[in-house]
Amino acid sequence: LFIQQRMSHGLSFMLSYTFSKTIDDVGTFRTGFAIPAGALANSTKAYPIDRIERSRSVQDQPQNLVITTVYDLPFGRNHIGGGNPIVRALTSDWQLSGVFFYVSGNPLALTSAACTGLTGQGTCMPAYNPNFTGSARQNGGWGHGATRANLSTIQYINPAAFEEVGETVIGNVARTAPDGLRGPGNYDIDASIRRTFNIWKNGRVKFVFDASVFNAVNRSEEHTSELQSHHDL
């Protein structure tokens, strides 16, 4: 979806929205061969080579929104207060602009740091716990209720939803987004205010004053990227 409003009454904006779905079978390989029936934890299904790895791509971001806007403030010369020389001198030719973006969180890829998986298995992955009910997500969204004092004690994925596998089976969790688990989404706001001054006749030479702020909401992209990467149980 793409919407654009060209400059009208001093305002222009552009909105771009993408809804997408990315699927692949690359990344976290648990085997390099076909999986025979009975080799997969809690399942009797057989899989051709790499077929069990088919899932959402780790780069999958279904929601992607970008909004940009520019607004020439309606004050001063030929606008509100333009008849007053003081108002005209102070308020003419000011412009506001901004950019807002939002992207969905990436699918999480769970791996197990302590399983004793099948000899020759590529990546050690857990299995779904057949006795677990409910959602693997706990304690609300990422960062909900977290403070400097308790951050290290809050866990947002319930380990009870998964289990380690034995020495004769392969973990059956989805390669990415098991139980719909995703990392946190991210958003950002950048904004600026500027004024253009004519410093030579007929505007041939101009001076531009610009004050800008980036990442006004103070979102850490590095922290978000860490949460969206592989997660060890």
PDB file of N, CA and C in Angstrom, residues 30-54 128 170-174:
ATOM      1  N   ARG A  30      18.781 -29.293  11.453  1.00  0.00           N
ATOM      2  CA  ARG A  30      18.933 -30.318  12.489  1.00  0.00           C
ATOM      3  C   ARG A  30      19.406 -31.640  11.891  1.00  0.00           C
ATOM      4  N   THR A  31      19.265 -31.785  10.588  1.00  0.00           N
ATOM      5  CA  THR A  31      19.779 -32.987   9.922  1.00  0.00           C
ATOM      6  C   THR A  31      20.229 -32.597   8.525  1.00  0.00           C
ATOM      7  N   GLY A  32      21.003 -33.452   7.927  1.00  0.00           N
ATOM      8  CA  GLY A  32      21.372 -33.265   6.528  1.00  0.00           C
ATOM      9  C   GLY A  32      20.837 -34.407   5.685  1.00  0.00           C
ATOM     10  N   PHE A  33      19.827 -35.069   6.215  1.00  0.00           N
ATOM     11  CA  PHE A  33      19.303 -36.250   5.519  1.00  0.00           C
ATOM     12  C   PHE A  33      17.812 -36.377   5.804  1.00  0.00           C
ATOM     13  N   ALA A  34      17.158 -37.243   5.103  1.00  0.00           N
ATOM     14  CA  ALA A  34      15.736 -37.492   5.336  1.00  0.00           C
ATOM     15  C   ALA A  34      15.532 -38.057   6.736  1.00  0.00           C
ATOM     16  N   ILE A  35      14.409 -37.705   7.349  1.00  0.00           N
ATOM     17  CA  ILE A  35      14.108 -38.170   8.697  1.00  0.00           C
ATOM     18  C   ILE A  35      13.117 -39.332   8.613  1.00  0.00           C
ATOM     19  N   PRO A  36      13.519 -40.512   9.011  1.00  0.00           N
ATOM     20  CA  PRO A  36      12.613 -41.655   8.943  1.00  0.00           C
ATOM     21  C   PRO A  36      11.565 -41.597  10.053  1.00  0.00           C
ATOM     22  N   ALA A  37      10.480 -42.315   9.883  1.00  0.00           N
ATOM     23  CA  ALA A  37       9.438 -42.381  10.903  1.00  0.00           C
ATOM     24  C   ALA A  37      10.018 -42.919  12.199  1.00  0.00           C
ATOM     25  N   GLY A  38       9.659 -42.266  13.303  1.00  0.00           N
ATOM     26  CA  GLY A  38      10.127 -42.705  14.611  1.00  0.00           C
ATOM     27  C   GLY A  38      11.401 -42.029  15.083  1.00  0.00           C
ATOM     28  N   ALA A  39      12.092 -41.304  14.183  1.00  0.00           N
ATOM     29  CA  ALA A  39      13.332 -40.625  14.580  1.00  0.00           C
ATOM     30  C   ALA A  39      13.068 -39.252  15.154  1.00  0.00           C
ATOM     31  N   LEU A  40      11.820 -38.759  15.003  1.00  0.00           N
ATOM     32  CA  LEU A  40      11.462 -37.425  15.469  1.00  0.00           C
ATOM     33  C   LEU A  40      10.712 -37.516  16.791  1.00  0.00           C
ATOM     34  N   ALA A  41      11.076 -36.672  17.739  1.00  0.00           N
ATOM     35  CA  ALA A  41      10.451 -36.709  19.067  1.00  0.00           C
ATOM     36  C   ALA A  41       8.946 -36.493  18.973  1.00  0.00           C
ATOM     37  N   ASN A  42       8.192 -37.337  19.705  1.00  0.00           N
ATOM     38  CA  ASN A  42       6.732 -37.214  19.819  1.00  0.00           C
ATOM     39  C   ASN A  42       6.018 -37.228  18.476  1.00  0.00           C
ATOM     40  N   SER A  43       6.591 -37.920  17.501  1.00  0.00           N
ATOM     41  CA  SER A  43       5.979 -37.976  16.180  1.00  0.00           C
ATOM     42  C   SER A  43       6.388 -39.260  15.476  1.00  0.00           C
ATOM     43  N   THR A  44       5.481 -39.775  14.677  1.00  0.00           N
ATOM     44  CA  THR A  44       5.778 -40.957  13.867  1.00  0.00           C
ATOM     45  C   THR A  44       5.890 -40.595  12.388  1.00  0.00           C
ATOM     46  N   LYS A  45       5.873 -39.300  12.097  1.00  0.00           N
ATOM     47  CA  LYS A  45       5.897 -38.830  10.712  1.00  0.00           C
ATOM     48  C   LYS A  45       7.313 -38.856  10.162  1.00  0.00           C
ATOM     49  N   ALA A  46       7.431 -39.189   8.882  1.00  0.00           N
ATOM     50  CA  ALA A  46       8.715 -39.143   8.184  1.00  0.00           C
ATOM     51  C   ALA A  46       8.784 -37.865   7.353  1.00  0.00           C
ATOM     52  N   TYR A  47      10.018 -37.325   7.172  1.00  0.00           N
ATOM     53  CA  TYR A  47      10.206 -36.102   6.404  1.00  0.00           C
ATOM     54  C   TYR A  47      11.283 -36.303   5.351  1.00  0.00           C
ATOM     55  N   PRO A  48      11.070 -35.817   4.112  1.00  0.00           N
ATOM     56  CA  PRO A  48      12.160 -35.803   3.130  1.00  0.00           C
ATOM     57  C   PRO A  48      13.277 -34.883   3.614  1.00  0.00           C
ATOM     58  N   ILE A  49      14.401 -34.923   2.969  1.00  0.00           N
ATOM     59  CA  ILE A  49      15.550 -34.129   3.399  1.00  0.00           C
ATOM     60  C   ILE A  49      15.184 -32.632   3.479  1.00  0.00           C
ATOM     61  N   ASP A  50      15.469 -32.041   4.608  1.00  0.00           N
ATOM     62  CA  ASP A  50      15.294 -30.609   4.897  1.00  0.00           C
ATOM     63  C   ASP A  50      13.836 -30.141   4.922  1.00  0.00           C
ATOM     64  N   ARG A  51      12.876 -31.028   4.675  1.00  0.00           N
ATOM     65  CA  ARG A  51      11.483 -30.575   4.638  1.00  0.00           C
ATOM     66  C   ARG A  51      11.007 -30.088   6.006  1.00  0.00           C
ATOM     67  N   ILE A  52      11.511 -30.690   7.067  1.00  0.00           N
ATOM     68  CA  ILE A  52      11.091 -30.273   8.402  1.00  0.00           C
ATOM     69  C   ILE A  52      11.571 -28.850   8.721  1.00  0.00           C
ATOM     70  N   GLU A  53      12.577 -28.370   7.993  1.00  0.00           N
ATOM     71  CA  GLU A  53      13.109 -27.035   8.244  1.00  0.00           C
ATOM     72  C   GLU A  53      12.273 -25.936   7.591  1.00  0.00           C
ATOM     73  N   ARG A  54      11.319 -26.297   6.749  1.00  0.00           N
ATOM     74  CA  ARG A  54      10.523 -25.276   6.047  1.00  0.00           C
ATOM     75  C   ARG A  54       9.642 -24.522   7.045  1.00  0.00           C
ATOM     76  N   TYR A 128       8.569 -30.140  21.373  1.00  0.00           N
ATOM     77  CA  TYR A 128       7.399 -29.627  22.081  1.00  0.00           C
ATOM     78  C   TYR A 128       7.063 -30.565  23.240  1.00  0.00           C
ATOM     79  N   ILE A 170      15.216 -36.796  17.366  1.00  0.00           N
ATOM     80  CA  ILE A 170      15.532 -35.443  16.938  1.00  0.00           C
ATOM     81  C   ILE A 170      14.414 -34.518  17.403  1.00  0.00           C
ATOM     82  N   GLY A 171      14.773 -33.329  17.899  1.00  0.00           N
ATOM     83  CA  GLY A 171      13.781 -32.371  18.349  1.00  0.00           C
ATOM     84  C   GLY A 171      12.815 -31.982  17.243  1.00  0.00           C
ATOM     85  N   ASN A 172      11.527 -31.818  17.585  1.00  0.00           N
ATOM     86  CA  ASN A 172      10.503 -31.589  16.565  1.00  0.00           C
ATOM     87  C   ASN A 172       9.962 -30.162  16.519  1.00  0.00           C
ATOM     88  N   VAL A 173      10.600 -29.209  17.234  1.00  0.00           N
ATOM     89  CA  VAL A 173      10.079 -27.841  17.183  1.00  0.00           C
ATOM     90  C   VAL A 173      10.261 -27.265  15.782  1.00  0.00           C
ATOM     91  N   ALA A 174       9.398 -26.325  15.430  1.00  0.00           N
ATOM     92  CA  ALA A 174       9.549 -25.623  14.166  1.00  0.00           C
ATOM     93  C   ALA A 174      10.886 -24.890  14.153  1.00  0.00           C
TER      94      ALA A 174
END
